[in-house]
Coordinates of C-alpha atoms in Angstrom, one line a residue:
X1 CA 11.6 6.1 2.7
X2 CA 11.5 9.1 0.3
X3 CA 11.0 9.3 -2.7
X4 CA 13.7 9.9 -5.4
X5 CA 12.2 12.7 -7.8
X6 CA 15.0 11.8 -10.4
X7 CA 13.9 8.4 -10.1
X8 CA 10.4 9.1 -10.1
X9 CA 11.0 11.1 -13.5
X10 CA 13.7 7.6 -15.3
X11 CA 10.7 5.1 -14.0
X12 CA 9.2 4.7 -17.6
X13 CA 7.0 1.7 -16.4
X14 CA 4.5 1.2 -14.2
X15 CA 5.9 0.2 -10.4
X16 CA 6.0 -3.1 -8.4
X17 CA 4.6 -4.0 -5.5
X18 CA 8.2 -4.5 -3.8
X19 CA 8.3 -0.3 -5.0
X20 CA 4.6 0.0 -3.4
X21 CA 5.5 -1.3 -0.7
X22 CA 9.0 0.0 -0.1
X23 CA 7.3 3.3 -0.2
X24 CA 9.1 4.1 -3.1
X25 CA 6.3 5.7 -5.4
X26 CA 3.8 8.3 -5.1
X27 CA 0.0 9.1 -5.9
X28 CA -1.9 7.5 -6.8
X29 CA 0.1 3.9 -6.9
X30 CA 1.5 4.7 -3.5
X31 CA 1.0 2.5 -0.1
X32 CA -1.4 4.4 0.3
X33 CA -3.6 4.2 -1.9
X34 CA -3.0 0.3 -2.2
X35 CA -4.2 0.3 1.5
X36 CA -7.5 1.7 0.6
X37 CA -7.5 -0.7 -2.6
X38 CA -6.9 -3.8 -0.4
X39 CA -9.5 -2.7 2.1
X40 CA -12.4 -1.4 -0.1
X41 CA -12.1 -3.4 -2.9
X42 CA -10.6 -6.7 -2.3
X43 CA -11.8 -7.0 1.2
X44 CA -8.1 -8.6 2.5
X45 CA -6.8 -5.5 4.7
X46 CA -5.7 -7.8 6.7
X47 CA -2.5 -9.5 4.6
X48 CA -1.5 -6.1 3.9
X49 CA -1.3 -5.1 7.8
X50 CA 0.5 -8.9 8.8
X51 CA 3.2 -7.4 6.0
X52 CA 3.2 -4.4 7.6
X53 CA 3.5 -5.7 10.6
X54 CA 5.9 -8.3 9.8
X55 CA 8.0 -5.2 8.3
X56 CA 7.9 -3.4 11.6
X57 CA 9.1 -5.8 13.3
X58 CA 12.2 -6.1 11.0
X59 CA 12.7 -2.4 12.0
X60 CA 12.2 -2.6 15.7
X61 CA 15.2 -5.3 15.5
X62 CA 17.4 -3.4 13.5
X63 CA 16.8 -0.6 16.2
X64 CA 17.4 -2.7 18.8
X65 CA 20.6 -3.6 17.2
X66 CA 21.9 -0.4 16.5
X67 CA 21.4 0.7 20.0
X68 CA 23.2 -2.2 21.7
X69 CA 25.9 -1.8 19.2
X70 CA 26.2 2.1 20.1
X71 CA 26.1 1.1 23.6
X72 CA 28.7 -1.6 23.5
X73 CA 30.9 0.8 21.5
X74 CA 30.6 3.3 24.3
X75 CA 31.1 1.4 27.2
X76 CA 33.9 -1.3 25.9
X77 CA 37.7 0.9 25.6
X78 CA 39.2 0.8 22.4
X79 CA 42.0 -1.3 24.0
X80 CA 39.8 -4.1 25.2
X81 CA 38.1 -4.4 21.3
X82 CA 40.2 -6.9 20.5
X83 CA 39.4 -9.2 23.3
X84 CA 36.1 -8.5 23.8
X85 CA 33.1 -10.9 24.1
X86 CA 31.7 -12.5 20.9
X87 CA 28.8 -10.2 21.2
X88 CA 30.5 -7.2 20.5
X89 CA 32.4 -9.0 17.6
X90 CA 29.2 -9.7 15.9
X91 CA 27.8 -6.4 16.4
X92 CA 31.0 -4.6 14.9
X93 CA 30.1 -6.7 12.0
X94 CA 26.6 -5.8 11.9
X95 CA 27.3 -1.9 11.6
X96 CA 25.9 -1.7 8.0
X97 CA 22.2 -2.9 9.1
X98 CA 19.5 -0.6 7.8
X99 CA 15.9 -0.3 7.1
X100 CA 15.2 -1.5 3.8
X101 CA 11.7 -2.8 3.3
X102 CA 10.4 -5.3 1.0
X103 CA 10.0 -8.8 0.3
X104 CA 12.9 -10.8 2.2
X105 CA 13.4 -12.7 -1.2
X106 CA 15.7 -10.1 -2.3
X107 CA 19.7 -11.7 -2.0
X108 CA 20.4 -8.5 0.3
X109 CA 17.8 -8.4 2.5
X110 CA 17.9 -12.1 3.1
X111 CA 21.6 -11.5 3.9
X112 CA 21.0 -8.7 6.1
X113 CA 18.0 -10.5 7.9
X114 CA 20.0 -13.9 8.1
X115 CA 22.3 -12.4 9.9
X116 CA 20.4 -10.4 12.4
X117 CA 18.5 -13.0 13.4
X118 CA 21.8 -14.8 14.1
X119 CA 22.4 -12.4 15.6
X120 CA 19.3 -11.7 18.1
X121 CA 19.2 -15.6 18.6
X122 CA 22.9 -15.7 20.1
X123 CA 22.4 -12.7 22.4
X124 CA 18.9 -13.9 23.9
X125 CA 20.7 -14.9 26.9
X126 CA 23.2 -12.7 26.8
X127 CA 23.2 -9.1 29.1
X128 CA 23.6 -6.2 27.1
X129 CA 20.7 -4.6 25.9
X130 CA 20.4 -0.8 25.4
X131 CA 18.3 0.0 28.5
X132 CA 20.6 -1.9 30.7
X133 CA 24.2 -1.3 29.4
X134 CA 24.7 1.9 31.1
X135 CA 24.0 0.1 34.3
X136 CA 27.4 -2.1 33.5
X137 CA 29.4 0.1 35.3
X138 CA 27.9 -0.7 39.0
X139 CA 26.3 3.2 39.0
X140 CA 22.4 3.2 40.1
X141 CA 21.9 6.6 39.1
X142 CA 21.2 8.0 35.7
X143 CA 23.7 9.8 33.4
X144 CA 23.1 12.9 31.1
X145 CA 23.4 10.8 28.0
X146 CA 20.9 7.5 29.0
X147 CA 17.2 8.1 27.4
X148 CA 14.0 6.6 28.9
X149 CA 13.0 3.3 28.1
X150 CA 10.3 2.6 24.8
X151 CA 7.0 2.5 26.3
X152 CA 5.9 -1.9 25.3
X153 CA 4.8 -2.6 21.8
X154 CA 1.8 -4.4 23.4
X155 CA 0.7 -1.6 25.1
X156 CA 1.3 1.4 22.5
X157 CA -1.9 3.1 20.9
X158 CA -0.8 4.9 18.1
X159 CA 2.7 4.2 17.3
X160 CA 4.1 1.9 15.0
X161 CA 7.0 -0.5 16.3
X162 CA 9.3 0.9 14.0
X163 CA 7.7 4.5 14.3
X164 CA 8.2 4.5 17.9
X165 CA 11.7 3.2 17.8
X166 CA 13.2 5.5 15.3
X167 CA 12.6 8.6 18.0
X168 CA 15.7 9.3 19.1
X169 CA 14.3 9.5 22.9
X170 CA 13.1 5.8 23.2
X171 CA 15.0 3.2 23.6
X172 CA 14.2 -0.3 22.2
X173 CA 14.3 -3.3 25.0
X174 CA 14.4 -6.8 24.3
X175 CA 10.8 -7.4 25.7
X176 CA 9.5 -4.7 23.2
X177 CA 10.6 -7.5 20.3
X178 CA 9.6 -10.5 22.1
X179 CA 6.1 -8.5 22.9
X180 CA 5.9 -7.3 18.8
X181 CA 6.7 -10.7 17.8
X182 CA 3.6 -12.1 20.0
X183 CA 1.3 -9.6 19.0
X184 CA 1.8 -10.8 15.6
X185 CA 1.1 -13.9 16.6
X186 CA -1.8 -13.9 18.4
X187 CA -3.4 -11.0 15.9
X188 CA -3.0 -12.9 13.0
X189 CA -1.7 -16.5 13.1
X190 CA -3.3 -18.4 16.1
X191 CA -6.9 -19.9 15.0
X192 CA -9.4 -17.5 15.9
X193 CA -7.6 -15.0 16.1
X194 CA -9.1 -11.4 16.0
X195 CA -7.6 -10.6 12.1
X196 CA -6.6 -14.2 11.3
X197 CA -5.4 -15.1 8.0
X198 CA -5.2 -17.8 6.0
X199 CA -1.5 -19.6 5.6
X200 CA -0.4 -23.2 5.0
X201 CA -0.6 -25.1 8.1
X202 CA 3.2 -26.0 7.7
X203 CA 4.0 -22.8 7.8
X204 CA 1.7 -21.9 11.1
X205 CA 2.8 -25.0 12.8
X206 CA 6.5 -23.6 12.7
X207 CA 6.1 -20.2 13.2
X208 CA 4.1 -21.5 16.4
X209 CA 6.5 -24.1 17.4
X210 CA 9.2 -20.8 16.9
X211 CA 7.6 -18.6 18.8
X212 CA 5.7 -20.2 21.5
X213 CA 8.2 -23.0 22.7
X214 CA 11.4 -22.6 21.1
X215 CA 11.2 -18.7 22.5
X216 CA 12.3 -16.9 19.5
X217 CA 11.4 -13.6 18.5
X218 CA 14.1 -12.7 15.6
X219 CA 12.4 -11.5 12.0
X220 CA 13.2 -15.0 10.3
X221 CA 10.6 -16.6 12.1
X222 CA 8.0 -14.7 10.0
X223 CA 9.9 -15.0 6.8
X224 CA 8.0 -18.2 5.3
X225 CA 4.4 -16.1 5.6
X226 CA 5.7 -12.9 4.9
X227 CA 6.7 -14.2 1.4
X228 CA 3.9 -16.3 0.9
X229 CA 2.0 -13.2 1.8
X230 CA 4.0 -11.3 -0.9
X231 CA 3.5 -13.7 -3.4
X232 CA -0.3 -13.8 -2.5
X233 CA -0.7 -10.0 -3.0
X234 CA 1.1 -10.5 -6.2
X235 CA -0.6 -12.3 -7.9
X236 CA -4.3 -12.1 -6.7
X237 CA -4.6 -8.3 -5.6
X238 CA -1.9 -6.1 -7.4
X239 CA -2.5 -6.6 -11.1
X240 CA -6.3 -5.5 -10.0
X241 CA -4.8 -2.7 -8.2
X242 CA -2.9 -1.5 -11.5
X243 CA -5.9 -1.5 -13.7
X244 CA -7.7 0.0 -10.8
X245 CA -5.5 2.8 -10.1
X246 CA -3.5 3.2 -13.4
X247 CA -5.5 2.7 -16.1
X248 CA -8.2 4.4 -14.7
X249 CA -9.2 6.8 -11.4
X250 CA -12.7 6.7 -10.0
X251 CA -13.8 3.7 -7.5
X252 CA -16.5 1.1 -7.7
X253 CA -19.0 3.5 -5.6
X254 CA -18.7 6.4 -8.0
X255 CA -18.6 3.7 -11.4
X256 CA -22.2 2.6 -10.5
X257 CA -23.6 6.1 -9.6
X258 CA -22.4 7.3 -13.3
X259 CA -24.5 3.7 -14.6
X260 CA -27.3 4.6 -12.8
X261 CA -26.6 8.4 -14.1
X262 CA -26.2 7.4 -17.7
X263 CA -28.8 4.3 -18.3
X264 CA -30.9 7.5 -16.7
X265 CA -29.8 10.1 -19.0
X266 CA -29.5 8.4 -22.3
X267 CA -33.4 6.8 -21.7
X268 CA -34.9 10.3 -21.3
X269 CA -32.7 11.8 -24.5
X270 CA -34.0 8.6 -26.7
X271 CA -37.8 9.4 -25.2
X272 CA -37.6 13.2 -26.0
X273 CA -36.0 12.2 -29.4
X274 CA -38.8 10.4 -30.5
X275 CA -41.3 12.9 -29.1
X276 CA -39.6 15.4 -31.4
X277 CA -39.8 13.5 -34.5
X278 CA -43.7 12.3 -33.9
X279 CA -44.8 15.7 -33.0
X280 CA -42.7 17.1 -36.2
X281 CA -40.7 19.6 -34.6
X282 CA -38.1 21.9 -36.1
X283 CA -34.5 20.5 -36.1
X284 CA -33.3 23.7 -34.2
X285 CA -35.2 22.5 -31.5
X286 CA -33.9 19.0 -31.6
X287 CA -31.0 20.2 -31.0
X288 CA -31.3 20.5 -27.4
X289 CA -30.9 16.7 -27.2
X290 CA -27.5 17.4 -27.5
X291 CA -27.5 17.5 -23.6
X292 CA -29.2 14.8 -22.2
X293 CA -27.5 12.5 -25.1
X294 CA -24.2 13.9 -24.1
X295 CA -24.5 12.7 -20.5
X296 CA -25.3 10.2 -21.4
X297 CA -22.7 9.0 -23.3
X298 CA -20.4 10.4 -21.1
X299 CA -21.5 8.7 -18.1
X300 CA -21.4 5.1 -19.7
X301 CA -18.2 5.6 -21.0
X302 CA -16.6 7.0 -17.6
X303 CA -18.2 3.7 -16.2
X304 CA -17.0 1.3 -18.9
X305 CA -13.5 2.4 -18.7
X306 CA -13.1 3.1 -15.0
X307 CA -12.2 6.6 -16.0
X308 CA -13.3 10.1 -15.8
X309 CA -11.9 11.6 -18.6
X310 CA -12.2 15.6 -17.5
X311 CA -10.5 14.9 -14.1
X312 CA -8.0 12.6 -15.2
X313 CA -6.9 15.2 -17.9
X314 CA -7.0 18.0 -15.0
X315 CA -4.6 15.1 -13.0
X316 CA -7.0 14.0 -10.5
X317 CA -7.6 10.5 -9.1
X318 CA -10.2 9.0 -6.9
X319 CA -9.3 7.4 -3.9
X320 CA -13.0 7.0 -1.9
X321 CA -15.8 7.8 -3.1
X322 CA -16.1 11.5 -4.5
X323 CA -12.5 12.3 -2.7
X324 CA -9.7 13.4 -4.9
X325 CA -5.7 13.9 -4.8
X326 CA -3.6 14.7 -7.5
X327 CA -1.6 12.2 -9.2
X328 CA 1.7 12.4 -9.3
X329 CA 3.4 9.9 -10.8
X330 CA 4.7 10.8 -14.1
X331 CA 4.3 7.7 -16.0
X332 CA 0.9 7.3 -14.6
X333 CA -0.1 10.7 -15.1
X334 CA 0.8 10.6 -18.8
X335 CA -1.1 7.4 -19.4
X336 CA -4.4 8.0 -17.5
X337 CA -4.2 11.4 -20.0
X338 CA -3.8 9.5 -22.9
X339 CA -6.4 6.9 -22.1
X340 CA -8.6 10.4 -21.0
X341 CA -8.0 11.4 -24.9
X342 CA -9.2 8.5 -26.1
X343 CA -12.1 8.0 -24.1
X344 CA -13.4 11.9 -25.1
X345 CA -12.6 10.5 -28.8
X346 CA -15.1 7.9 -28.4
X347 CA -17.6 9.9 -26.4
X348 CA -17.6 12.6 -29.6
X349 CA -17.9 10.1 -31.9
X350 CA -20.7 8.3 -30.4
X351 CA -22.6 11.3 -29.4
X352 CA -22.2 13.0 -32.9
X353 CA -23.9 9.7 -34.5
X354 CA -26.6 9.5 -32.3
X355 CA -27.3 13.5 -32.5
X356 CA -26.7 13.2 -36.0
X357 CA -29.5 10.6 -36.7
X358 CA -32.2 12.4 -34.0
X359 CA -31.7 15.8 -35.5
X360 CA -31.3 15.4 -39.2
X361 CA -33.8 12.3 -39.4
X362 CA -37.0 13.9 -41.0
X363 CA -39.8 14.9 -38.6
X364 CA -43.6 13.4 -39.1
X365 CA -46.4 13.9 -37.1
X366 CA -48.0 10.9 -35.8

């Protein structure tokens, strides 16, 4: 989904996850960069790609949807509408289906999900599909206007379900959703599986039971997890990936190097500061502490507020370690710079009290 630069510029907040993940922000609170968050920092990469996953599906069905409808509106005359199968009756009311990701909480989602999955659990048996409604008309060859079948879900490499089935030359079968909805399964639900993750056993047992012996495939099977998934993300990893990403712009990695950097710096400016007063030499030549004590500073309070202040001001943010894009999100942007501000206030004041007492205390040779 793009993003709106007139909304980007009336957002005077910072964004939620249902905007994160709706794809509906930009650097450096953007999917994104949450991805990287989730995976380097909180270690649960995992919850984000069942969502993700969980999302695709929703698209792949929709796809499939819109295609049997197209090819139910091509092959059934408009004088034979009226009295047509209930199939096509339910997909002339489905013609407003679109991709709209996010949480299924939302009142018109859940409508649009409920009744998609109606639908796709009345037409399981039923004989349209887009790769096989051409075929309706008794003709074993292949018109100008049929496309190729999608390649299986299970056996794709790079593609996305829903990246795959947006192309306008694939076409979505009903074994490509029954395969995506497996592959969800078996990747992330069934114990011991290869990215497993943790759910309440009510939920697996249905989603299970769903799946495996009630054959269903439609997106409201993985409703339940996807919002406990939400909520989980909510809660326990997006207000870190606000102060992370927000407040400040350099990651863990690069917060412990400028430690290391500072602890280093500001114990060799204190040892040549007290060298310079026992061995009585001149202020003008303490003055050259002004370095090392500068770096100090500088360093530790980078690595106390998660914040470089120099880059932020010059809109740069930190996504791994010493890789930069530029941030641009407005209401971010503004903030990390006055937080950057700030953080040079303190760093002058400190650093002008320390140099103050180093270079002005008197000198006396030991």
């Amino acid at each position: 989904m793009a993003t709106d630069p007139q909304t980007l510029s009336l957002r005077d907040r910072l964004p939620t996850l249902f905007e994160v993940l709706s794809r509906r922000t930009t650097a450096p609170v953007d999917l994104f960069s949450f991805y990287i968050y989730m995976r380097d920092q909180q270690r649960s990469v995992d919850y984000l790609d069942f969502w993700l996953d969980v999302s695709q599906h929703m698209s792949l069905c929709r796809h499939y949807v819109r295609e049997l409808r197209r090819s139910v509106l091509v092959e059934t005359p408009e004088l034979e509408k009226a009295g047509s199968k209930r199939s096509s009756a339910v997909l002339e009311n489905l013609q407003d289906i679109r991709d709209a990701p996010g949480p299924s909480g939302y009142p018109e989602q859940r409508t649009q999900d409920a009744r998609l999955s109606a639908f796709l659990r009345s037409e399981s048996g039923s004989k349209h599909s887009p790769s096989n409604s051409h075929g309706s008309q008794g003709s074993g060859t292949t018109t100008g206007t049929e496309r190729p079948p999608r390649p299986s879900f299970m056996t794709g490499n790079s593609n996305s379900p829903a990246q795959a089935s947006n192309s306008p030359a694939h076409t979505v079968a009903r074994a490509d959703i029954r395969a995506s909805a497996e592959k969800i399964l078996y990747t992330y639900l069934l114990p011991g599986a290869e990215r497993e993750i943790i759910l309440p056993q009510s939920i697996l047992d249905d989603i299970i039971q769903a799946v495996e012996r009630q054959s269903r495939d439609d997106p409201e099977v993985f409703d339940p997890a996807k919002d406990y998934v939400f909520q989980a993300m909510e809660r326990d990893a997006f207000p870190g990936f606000l102060r992370a990403k927000a407040l400040g712009n350099i990651v863990p990695p690069s917060m412990m190097l400028r430690l290391i950097l500072g602890m280093l710096s500001l114990f060799g400016a204190f040892w040549a500061a007290f060298v310079l007063i026992f061995l009585n030499y001149s202020r003008l030549t303490r003055c050259w502490l002004i370095l090392p004590f500068t770096f100090g500073v500088y360093f530790l309070a980078s690595h106390q507020y998660m914040l470089d202040p120099l880059t932020a001001l010059a809109g740069l943010s930190e996504y791994t370690f010493l890789k930069y894009y530029r941030i641009r999100e407005p209401f971010v942007r503004h903030l990390l710079s006055k937080r950057a501000l700030m953080c040079l206030g303190w760093i002058a004041a400190i650093d002008a009290a320390l140099l103050c007492l180093f270079i002005f205390v008197p000198g006396k040779r030991l």
